JSON list of C-alpha atoms in Angstrom, two decimals:
[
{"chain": "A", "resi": 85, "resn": "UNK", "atom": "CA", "xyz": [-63.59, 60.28, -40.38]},
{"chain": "A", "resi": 86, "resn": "UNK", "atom": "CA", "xyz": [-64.93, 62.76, -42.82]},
{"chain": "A", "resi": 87, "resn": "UNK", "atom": "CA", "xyz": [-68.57, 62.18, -44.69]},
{"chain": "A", "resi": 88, "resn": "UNK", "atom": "CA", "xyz": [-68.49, 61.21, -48.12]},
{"chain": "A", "resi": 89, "resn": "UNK", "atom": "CA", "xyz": [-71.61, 61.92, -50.76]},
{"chain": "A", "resi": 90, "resn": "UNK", "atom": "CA", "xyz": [-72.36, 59.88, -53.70]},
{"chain": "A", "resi": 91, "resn": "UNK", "atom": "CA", "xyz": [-74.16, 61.21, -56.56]},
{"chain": "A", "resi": 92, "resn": "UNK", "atom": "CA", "xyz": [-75.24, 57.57, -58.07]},
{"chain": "A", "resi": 93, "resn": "UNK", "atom": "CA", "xyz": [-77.29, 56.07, -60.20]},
{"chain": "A", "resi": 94, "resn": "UNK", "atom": "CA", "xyz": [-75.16, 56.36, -63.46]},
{"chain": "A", "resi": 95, "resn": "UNK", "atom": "CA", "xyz": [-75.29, 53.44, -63.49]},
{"chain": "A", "resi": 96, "resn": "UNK", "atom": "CA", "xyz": [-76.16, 51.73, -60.74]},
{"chain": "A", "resi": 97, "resn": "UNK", "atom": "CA", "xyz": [-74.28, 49.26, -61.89]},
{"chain": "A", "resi": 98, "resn": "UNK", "atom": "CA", "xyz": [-70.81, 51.42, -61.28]},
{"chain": "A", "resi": 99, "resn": "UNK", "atom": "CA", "xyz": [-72.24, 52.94, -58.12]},
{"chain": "A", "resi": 100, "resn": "UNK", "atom": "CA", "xyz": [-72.44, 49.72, -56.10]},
{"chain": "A", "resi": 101, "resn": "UNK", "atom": "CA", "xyz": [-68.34, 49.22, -57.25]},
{"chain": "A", "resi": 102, "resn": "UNK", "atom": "CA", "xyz": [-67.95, 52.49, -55.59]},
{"chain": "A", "resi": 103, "resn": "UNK", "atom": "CA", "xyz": [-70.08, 51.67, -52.43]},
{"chain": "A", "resi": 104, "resn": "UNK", "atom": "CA", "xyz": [-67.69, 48.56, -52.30]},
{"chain": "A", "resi": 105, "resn": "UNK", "atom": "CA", "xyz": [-64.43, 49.66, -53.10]},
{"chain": "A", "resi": 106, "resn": "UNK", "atom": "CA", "xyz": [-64.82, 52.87, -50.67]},
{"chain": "A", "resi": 107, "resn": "UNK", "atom": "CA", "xyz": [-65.89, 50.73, -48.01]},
{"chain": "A", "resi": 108, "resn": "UNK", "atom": "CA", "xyz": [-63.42, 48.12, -48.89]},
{"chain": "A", "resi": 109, "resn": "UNK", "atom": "CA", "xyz": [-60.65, 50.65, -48.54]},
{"chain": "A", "resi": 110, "resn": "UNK", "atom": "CA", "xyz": [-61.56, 51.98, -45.78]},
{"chain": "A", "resi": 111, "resn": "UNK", "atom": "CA", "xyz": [-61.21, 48.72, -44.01]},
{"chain": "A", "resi": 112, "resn": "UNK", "atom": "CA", "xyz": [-57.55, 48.02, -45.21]},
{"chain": "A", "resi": 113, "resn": "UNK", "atom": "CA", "xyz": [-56.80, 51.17, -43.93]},
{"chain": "A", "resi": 114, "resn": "UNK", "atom": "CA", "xyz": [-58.54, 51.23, -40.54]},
{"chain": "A", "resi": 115, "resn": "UNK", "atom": "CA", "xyz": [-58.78, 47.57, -40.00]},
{"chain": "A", "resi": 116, "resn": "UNK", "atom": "CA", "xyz": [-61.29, 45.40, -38.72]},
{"chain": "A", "resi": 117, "resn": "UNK", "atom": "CA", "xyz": [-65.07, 46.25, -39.13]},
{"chain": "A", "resi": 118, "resn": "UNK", "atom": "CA", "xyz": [-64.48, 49.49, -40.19]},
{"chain": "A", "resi": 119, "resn": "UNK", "atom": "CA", "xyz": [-66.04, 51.08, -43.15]},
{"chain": "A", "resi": 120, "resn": "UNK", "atom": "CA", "xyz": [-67.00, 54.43, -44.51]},
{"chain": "A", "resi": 121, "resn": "UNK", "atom": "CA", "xyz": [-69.17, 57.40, -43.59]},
{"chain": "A", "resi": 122, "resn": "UNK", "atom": "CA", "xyz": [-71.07, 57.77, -46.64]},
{"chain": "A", "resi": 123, "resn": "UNK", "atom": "CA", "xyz": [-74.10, 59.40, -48.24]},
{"chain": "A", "resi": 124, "resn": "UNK", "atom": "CA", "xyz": [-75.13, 58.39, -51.47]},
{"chain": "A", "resi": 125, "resn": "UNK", "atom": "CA", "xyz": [-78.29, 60.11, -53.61]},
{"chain": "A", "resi": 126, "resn": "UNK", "atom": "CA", "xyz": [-78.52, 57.30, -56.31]},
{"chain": "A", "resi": 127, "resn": "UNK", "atom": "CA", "xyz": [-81.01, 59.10, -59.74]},
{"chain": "A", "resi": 128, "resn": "UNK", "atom": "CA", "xyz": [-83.11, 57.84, -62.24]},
{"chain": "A", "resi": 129, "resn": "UNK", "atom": "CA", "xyz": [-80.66, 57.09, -64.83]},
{"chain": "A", "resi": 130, "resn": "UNK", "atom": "CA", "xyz": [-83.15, 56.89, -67.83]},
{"chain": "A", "resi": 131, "resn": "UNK", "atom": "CA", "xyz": [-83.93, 60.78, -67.22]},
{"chain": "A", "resi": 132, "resn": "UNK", "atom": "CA", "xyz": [-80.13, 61.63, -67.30]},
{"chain": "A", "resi": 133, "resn": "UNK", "atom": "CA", "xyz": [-80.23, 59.65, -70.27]},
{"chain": "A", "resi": 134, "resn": "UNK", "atom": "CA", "xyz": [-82.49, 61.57, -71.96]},
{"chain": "A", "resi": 135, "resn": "UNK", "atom": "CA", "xyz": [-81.09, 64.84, -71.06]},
{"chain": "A", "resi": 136, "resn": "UNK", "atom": "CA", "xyz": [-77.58, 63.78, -72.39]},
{"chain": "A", "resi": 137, "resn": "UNK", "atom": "CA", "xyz": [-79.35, 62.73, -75.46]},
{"chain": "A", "resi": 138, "resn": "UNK", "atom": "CA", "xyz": [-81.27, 65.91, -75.66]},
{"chain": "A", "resi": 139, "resn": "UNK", "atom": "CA", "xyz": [-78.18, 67.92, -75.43]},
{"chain": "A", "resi": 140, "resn": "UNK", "atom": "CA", "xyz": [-79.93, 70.25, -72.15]},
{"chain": "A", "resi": 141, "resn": "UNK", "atom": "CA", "xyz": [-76.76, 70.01, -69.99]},
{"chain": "A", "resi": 142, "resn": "UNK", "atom": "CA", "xyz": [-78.54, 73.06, -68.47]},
{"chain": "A", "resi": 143, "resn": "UNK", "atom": "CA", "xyz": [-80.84, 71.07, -67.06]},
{"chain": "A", "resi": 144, "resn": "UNK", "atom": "CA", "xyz": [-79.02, 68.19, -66.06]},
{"chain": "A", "resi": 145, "resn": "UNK", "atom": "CA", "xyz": [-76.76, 70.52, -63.74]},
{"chain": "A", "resi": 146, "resn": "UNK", "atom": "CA", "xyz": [-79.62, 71.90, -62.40]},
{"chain": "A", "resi": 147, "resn": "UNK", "atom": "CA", "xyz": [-80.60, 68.79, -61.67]},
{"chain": "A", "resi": 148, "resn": "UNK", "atom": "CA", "xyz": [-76.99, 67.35, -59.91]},
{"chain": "A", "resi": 149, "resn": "UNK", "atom": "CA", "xyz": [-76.46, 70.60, -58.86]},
{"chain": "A", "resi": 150, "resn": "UNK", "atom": "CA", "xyz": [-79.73, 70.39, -56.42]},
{"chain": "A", "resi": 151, "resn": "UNK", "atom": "CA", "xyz": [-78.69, 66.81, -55.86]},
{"chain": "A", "resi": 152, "resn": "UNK", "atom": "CA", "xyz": [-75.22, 67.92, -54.30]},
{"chain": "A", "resi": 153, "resn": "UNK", "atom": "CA", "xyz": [-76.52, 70.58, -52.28]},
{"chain": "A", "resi": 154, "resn": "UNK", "atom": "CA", "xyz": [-79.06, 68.14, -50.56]},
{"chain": "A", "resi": 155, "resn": "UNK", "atom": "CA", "xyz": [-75.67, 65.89, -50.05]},
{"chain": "A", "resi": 156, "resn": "UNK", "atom": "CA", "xyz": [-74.15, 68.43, -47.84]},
{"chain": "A", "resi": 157, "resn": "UNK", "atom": "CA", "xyz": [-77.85, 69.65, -45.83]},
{"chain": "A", "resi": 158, "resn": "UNK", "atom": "CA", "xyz": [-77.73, 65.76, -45.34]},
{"chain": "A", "resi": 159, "resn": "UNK", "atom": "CA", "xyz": [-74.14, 66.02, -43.95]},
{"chain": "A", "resi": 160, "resn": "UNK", "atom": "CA", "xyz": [-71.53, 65.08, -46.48]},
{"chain": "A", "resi": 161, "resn": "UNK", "atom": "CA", "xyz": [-68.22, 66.92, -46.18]},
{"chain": "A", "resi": 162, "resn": "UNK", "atom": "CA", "xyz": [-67.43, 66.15, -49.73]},
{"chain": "A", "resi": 163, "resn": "UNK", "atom": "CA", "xyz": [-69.38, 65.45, -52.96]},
{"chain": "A", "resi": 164, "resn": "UNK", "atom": "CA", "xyz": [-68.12, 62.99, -55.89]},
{"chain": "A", "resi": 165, "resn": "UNK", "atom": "CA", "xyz": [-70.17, 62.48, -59.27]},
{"chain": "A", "resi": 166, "resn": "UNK", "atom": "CA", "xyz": [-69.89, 58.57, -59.68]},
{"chain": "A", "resi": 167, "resn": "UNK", "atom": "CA", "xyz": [-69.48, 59.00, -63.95]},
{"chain": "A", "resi": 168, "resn": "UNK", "atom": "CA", "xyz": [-67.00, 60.46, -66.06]},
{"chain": "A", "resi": 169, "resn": "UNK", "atom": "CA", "xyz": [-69.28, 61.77, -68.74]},
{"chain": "A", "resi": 170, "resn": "UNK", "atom": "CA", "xyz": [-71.40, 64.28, -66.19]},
{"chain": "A", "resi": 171, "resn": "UNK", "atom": "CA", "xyz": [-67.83, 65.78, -64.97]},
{"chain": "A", "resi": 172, "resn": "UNK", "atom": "CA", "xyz": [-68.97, 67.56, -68.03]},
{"chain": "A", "resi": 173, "resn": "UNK", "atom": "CA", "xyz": [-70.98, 70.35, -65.72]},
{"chain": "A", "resi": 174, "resn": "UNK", "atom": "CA", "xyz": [-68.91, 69.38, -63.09]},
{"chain": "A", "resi": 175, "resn": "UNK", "atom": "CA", "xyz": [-68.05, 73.60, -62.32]},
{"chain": "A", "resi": 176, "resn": "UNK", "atom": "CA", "xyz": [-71.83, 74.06, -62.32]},
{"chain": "A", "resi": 177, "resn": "UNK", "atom": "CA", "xyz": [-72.31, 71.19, -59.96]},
{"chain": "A", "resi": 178, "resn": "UNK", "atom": "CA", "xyz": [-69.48, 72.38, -57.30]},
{"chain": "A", "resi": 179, "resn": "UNK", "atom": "CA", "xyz": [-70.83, 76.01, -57.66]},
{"chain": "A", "resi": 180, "resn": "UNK", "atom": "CA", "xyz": [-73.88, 74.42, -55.82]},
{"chain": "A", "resi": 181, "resn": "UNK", "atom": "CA", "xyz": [-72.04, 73.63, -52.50]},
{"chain": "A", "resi": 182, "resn": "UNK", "atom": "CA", "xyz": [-69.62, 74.50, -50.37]},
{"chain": "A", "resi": 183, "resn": "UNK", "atom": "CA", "xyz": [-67.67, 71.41, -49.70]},
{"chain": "A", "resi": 184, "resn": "UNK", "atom": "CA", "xyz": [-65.07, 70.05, -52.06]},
{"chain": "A", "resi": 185, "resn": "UNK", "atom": "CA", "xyz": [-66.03, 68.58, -55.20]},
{"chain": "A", "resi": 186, "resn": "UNK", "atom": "CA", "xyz": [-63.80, 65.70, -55.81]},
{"chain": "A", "resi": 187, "resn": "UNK", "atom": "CA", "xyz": [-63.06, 66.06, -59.72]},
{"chain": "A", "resi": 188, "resn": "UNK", "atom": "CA", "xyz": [-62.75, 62.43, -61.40]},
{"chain": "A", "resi": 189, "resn": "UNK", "atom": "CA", "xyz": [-60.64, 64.17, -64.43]},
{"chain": "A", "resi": 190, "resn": "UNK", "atom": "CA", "xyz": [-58.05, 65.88, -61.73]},
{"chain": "A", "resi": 191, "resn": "UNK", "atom": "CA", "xyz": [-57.69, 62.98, -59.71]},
{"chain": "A", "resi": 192, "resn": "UNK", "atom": "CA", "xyz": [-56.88, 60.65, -62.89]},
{"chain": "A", "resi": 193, "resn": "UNK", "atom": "CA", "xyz": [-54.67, 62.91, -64.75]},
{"chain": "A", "resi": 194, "resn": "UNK", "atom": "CA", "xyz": [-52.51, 63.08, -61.03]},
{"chain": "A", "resi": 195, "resn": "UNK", "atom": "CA", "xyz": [-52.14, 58.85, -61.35]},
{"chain": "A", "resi": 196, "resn": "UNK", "atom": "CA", "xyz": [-50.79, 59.14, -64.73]},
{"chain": "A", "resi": 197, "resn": "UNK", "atom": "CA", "xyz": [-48.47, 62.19, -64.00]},
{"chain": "A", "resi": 198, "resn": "UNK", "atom": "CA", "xyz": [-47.14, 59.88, -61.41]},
{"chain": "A", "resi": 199, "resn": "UNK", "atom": "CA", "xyz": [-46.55, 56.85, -62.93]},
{"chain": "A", "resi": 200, "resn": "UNK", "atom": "CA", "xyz": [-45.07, 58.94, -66.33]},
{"chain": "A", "resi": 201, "resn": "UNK", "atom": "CA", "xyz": [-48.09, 58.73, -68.33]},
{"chain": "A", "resi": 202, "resn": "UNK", "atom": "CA", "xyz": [-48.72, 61.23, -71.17]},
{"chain": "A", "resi": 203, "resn": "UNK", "atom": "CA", "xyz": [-50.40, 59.73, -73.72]},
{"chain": "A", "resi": 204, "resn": "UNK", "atom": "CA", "xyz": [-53.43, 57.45, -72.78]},
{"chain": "A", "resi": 205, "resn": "UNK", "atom": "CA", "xyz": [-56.29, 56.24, -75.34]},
{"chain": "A", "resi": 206, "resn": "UNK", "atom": "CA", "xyz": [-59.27, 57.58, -73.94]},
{"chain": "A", "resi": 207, "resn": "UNK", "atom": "CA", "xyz": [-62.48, 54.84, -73.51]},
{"chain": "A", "resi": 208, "resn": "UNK", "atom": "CA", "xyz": [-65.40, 56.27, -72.23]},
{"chain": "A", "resi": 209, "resn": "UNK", "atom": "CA", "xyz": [-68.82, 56.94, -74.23]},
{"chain": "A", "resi": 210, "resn": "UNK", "atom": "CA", "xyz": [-69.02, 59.22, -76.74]},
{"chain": "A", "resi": 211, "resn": "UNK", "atom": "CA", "xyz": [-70.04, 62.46, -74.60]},
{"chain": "A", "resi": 212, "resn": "UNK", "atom": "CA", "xyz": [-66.72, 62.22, -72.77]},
{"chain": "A", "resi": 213, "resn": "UNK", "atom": "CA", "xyz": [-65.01, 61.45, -75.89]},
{"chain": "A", "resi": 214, "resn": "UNK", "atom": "CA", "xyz": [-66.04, 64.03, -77.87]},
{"chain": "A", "resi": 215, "resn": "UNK", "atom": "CA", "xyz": [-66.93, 66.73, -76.26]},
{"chain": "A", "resi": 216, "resn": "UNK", "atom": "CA", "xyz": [-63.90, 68.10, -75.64]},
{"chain": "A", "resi": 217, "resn": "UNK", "atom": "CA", "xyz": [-63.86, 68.65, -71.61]},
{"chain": "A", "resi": 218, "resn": "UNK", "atom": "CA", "xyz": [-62.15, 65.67, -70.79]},
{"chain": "A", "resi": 219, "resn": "UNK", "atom": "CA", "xyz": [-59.08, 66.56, -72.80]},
{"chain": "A", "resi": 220, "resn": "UNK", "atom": "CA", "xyz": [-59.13, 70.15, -72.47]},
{"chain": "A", "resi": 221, "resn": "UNK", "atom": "CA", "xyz": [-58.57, 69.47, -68.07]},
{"chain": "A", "resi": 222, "resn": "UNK", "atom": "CA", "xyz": [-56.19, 66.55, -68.89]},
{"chain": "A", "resi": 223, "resn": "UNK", "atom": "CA", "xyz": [-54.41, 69.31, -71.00]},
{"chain": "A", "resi": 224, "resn": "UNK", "atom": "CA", "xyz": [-53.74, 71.63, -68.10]},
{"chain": "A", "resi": 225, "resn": "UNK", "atom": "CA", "xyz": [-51.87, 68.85, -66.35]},
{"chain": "A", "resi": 226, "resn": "UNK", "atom": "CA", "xyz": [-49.31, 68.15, -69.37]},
{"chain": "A", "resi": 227, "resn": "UNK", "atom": "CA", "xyz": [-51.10, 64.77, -70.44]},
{"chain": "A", "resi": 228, "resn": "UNK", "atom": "CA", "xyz": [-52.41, 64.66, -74.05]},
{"chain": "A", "resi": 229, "resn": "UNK", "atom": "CA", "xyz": [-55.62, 62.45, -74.39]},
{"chain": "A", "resi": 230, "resn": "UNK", "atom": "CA", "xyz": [-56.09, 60.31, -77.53]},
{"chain": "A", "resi": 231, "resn": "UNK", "atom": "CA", "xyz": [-59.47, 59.24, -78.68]},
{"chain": "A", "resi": 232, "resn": "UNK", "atom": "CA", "xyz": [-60.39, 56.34, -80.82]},
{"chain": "A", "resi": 233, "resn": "UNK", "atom": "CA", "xyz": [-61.76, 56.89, -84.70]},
{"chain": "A", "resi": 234, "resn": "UNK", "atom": "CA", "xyz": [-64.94, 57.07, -85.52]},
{"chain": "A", "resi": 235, "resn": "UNK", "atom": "CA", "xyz": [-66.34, 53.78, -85.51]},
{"chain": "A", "resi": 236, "resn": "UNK", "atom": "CA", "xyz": [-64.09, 52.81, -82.63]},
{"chain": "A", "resi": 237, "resn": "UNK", "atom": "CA", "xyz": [-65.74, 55.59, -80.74]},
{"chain": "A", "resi": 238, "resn": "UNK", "atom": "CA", "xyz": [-69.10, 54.56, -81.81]},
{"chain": "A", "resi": 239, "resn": "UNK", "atom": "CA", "xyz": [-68.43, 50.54, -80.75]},
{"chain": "A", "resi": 240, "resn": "UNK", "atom": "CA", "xyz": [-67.08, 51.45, -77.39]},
{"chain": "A", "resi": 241, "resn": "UNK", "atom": "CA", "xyz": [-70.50, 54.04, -76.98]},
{"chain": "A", "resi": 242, "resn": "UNK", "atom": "CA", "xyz": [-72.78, 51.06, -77.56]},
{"chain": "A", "resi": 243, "resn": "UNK", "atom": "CA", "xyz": [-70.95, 48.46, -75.43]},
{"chain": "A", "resi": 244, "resn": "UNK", "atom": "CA", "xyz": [-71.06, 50.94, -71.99]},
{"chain": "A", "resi": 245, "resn": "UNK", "atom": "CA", "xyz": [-74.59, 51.75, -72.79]},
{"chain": "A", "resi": 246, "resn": "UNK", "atom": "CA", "xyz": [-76.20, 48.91, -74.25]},
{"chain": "A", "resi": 247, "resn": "UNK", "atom": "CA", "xyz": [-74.66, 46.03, -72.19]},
{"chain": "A", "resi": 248, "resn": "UNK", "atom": "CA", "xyz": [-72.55, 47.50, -69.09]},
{"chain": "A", "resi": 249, "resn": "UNK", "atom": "CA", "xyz": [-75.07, 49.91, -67.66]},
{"chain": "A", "resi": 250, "resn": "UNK", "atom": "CA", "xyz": [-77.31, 46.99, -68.03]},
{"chain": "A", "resi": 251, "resn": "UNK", "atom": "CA", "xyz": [-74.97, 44.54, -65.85]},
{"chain": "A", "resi": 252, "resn": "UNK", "atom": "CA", "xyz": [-74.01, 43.00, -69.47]},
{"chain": "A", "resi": 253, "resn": "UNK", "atom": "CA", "xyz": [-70.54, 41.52, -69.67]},
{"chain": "A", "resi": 254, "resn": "UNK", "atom": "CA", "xyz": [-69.55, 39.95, -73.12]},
{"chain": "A", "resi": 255, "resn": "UNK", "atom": "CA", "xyz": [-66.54, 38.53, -74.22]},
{"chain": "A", "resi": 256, "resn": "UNK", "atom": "CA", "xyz": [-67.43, 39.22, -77.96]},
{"chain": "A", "resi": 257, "resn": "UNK", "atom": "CA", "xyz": [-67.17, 43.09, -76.08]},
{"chain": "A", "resi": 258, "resn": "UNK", "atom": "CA", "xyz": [-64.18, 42.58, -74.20]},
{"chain": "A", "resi": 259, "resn": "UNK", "atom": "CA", "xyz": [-62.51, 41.15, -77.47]},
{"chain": "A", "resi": 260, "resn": "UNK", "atom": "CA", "xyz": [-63.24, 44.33, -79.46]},
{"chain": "A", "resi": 261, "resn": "UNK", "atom": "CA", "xyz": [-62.52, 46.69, -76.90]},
{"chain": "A", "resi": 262, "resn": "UNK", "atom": "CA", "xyz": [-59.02, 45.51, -76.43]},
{"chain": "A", "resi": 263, "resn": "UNK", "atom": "CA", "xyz": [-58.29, 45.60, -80.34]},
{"chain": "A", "resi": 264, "resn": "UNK", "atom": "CA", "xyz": [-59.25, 49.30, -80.16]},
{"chain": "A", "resi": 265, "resn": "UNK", "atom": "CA", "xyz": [-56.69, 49.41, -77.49]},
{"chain": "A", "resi": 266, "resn": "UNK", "atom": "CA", "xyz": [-54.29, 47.32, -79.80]},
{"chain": "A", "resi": 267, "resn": "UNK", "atom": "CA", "xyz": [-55.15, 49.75, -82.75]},
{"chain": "A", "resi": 268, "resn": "UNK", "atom": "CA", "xyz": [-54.25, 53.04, -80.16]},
{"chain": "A", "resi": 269, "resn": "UNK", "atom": "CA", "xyz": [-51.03, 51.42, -79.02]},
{"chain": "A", "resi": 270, "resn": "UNK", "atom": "CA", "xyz": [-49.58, 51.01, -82.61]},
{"chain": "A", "resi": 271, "resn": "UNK", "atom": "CA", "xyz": [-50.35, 54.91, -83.08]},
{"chain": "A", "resi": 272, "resn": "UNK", "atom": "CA", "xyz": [-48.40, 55.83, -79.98]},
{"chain": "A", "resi": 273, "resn": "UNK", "atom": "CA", "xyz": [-50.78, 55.57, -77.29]},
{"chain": "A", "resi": 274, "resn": "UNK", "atom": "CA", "xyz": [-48.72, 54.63, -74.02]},
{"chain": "A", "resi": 275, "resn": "UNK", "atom": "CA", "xyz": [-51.63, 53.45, -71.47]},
{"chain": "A", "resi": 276, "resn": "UNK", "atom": "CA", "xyz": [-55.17, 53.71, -71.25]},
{"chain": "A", "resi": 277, "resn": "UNK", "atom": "CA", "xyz": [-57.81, 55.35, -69.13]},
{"chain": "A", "resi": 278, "resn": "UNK", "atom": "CA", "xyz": [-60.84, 53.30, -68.77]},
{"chain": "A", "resi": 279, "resn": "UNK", "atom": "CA", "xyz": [-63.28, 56.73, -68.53]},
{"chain": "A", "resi": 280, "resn": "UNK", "atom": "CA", "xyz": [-66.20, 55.46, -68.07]},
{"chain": "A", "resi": 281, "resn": "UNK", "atom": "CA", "xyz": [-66.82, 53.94, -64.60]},
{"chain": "A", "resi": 282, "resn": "UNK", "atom": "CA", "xyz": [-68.95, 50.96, -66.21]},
{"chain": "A", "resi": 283, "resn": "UNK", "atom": "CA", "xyz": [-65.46, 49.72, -67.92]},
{"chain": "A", "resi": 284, "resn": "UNK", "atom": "CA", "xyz": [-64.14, 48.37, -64.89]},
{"chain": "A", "resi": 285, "resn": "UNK", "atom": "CA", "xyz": [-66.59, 45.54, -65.13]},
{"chain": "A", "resi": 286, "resn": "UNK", "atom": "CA", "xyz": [-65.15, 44.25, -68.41]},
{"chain": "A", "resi": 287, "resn": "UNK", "atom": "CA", "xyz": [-61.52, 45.13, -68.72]},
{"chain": "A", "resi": 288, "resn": "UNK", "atom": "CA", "xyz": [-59.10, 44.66, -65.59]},
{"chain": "A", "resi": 289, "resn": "UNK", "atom": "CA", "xyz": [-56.58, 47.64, -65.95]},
{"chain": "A", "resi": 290, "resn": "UNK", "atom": "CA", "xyz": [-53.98, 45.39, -65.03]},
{"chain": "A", "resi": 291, "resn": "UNK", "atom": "CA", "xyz": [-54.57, 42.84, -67.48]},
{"chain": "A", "resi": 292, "resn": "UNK", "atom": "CA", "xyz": [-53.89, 45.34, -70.28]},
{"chain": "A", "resi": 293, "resn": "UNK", "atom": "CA", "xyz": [-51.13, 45.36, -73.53]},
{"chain": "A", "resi": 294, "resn": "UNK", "atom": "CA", "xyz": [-50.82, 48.80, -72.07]},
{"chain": "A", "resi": 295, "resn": "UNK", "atom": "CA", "xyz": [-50.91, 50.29, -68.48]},
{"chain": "A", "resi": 296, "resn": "UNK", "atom": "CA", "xyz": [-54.02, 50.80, -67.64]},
{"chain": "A", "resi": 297, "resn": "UNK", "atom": "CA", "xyz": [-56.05, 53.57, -65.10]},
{"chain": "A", "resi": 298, "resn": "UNK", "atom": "CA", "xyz": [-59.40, 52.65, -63.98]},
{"chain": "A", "resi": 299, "resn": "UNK", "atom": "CA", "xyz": [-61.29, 55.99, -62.88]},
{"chain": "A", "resi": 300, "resn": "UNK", "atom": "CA", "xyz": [-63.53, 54.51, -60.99]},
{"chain": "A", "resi": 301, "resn": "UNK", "atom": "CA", "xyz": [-60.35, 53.22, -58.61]},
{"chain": "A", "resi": 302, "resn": "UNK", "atom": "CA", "xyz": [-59.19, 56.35, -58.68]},
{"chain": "A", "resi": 303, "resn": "UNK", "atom": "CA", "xyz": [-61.64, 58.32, -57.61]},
{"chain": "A", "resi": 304, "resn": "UNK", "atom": "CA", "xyz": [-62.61, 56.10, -54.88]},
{"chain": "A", "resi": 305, "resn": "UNK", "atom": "CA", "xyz": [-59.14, 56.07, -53.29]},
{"chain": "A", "resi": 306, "resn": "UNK", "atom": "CA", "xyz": [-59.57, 59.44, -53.77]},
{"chain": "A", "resi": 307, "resn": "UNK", "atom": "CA", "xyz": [-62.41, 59.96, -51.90]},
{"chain": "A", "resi": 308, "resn": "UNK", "atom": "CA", "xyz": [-61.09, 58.05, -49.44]},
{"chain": "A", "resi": 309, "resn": "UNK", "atom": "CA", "xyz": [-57.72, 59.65, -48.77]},
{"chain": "A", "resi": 310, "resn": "UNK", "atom": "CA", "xyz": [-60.21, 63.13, -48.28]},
{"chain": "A", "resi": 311, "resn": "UNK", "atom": "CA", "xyz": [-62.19, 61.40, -45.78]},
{"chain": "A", "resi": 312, "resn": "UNK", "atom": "CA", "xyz": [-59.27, 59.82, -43.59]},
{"chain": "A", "resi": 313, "resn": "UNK", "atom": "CA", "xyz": [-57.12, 62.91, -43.81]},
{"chain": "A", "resi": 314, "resn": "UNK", "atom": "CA", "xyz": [-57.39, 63.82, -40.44]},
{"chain": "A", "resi": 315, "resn": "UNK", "atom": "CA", "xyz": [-56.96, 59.55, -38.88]},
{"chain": "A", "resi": 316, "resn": "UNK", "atom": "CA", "xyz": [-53.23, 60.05, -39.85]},
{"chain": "A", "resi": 317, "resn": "UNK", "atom": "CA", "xyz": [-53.93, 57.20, -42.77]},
{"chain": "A", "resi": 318, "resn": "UNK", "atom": "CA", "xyz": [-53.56, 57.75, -46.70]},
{"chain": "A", "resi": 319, "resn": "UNK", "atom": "CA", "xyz": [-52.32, 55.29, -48.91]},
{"chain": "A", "resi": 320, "resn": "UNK", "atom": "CA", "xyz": [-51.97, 55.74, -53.09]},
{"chain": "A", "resi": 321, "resn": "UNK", "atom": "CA", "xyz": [-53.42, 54.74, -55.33]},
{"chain": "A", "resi": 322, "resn": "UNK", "atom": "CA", "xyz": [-51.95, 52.21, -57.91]},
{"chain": "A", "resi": 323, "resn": "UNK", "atom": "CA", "xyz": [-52.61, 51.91, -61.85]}
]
């Protein structure tokens, strides 16, 4: 079984789903006690936070950058950045190791190829949403991303960082975030991709007026299928 490394912390609260569900899938696979080789570096989340909100991406790739390369010193055999939104200096990141990055982005866009997916509503916070990245690799594999409006964009924002990264679950929250869905569907959107790994805690992807692709899933299974390669076991992963 390969090593897996964890760049956490961003939230916490989405790093201890991926701690579980890696671990979780791992057993299903493998069967009785087993569980995962992994190495996770969880950070001080309020200092990304302030470099996001600062706009020095410079520095916060720098600072995952150094964080990846003391994943693979430690060991791991692959590296995975546990939040959509820093996939942003995801090339800068990967340029700091040698090991595979696993790329959140490529890894979702492949589940929606699959199950004929070309036009998901994009929920994630507003970095991911508007920056442009997040589309722009989604393009390269044929699938066109749709964003909410405005205020939309600026609701969904505030939910995943004023109540999810804080372990916050609302049904007020849940109720507006699946009218935004609603609102998407009616203007042609045909599933969504819950792109921000905090989302998972409020919406169920398969409880959705649309299909739905939870990246956090994703890029677990994805993480595992790298790290039981060579044990003759990979399973896919469903939407």
């Amino acid at each position: 079984m390969r090593t897996i490394g964890l760049i956490g912390g961003m939230s916490f609260e989405s790093s201890a789903v991926y701690y579980r569900q890696i671990n979780e899938m791992v057993r299903d696979q493998l069967g009785g006690l087993s569980s995962a080789e992994v190495l996770m570096y969880s950070v001080n989340f309020a200092e990304i936070v302030a470099l996001q909100k600062a706009g020095r991406w410079d520095d916060a790739a720098a600072r995952l950058g150094d964080v990846a390369h003391r994943l693979q010193v430690a060991g791991a055999e692959c590296v995975l950045i546990c939040t959509n939104t820093m996939h942003l200096i995801a090339p800068e990141v990967a340029a700091r190791i040698s090991v595979p990055l696993i790329h959140i982005i490529d890894e979702t866009a492949a589940a929606l190829k699959a199950a004929g997916s070309v036009k998901p509503l994009l929920l994630a916070t507003r970095y991911t949403m508007e920056h442009g990245f997040y589309a722009e690799r989604m393009a390269e594999s044929g699938v066109s991303v749709m964003v909410p409006g405005p205020e939309d964009r600026t609701v969904t924002h505030d939910i995943i960082f004023n109540e999810l990264c804080a372990g916050i679950i609302k049904d007020e929250s849940r109720r507006k975030l699946n009218a935004i869905i609603e609102r998407a569907k009616a203007d042609g959107a045909d599933s969504v991709i819950l792109g921000c790994t905090e989302i998972c805690l409020i919406l169920d992807p398969n409880a959705l007026i649309l299909p739905g692709f939870d990246t956090t899933t994703i890029h677990a299974q994805a993480a595992v299928d790298f790290a039981l390669a060579d044990e003759g076991v990979r399973s896919s992963c469903a939407a």
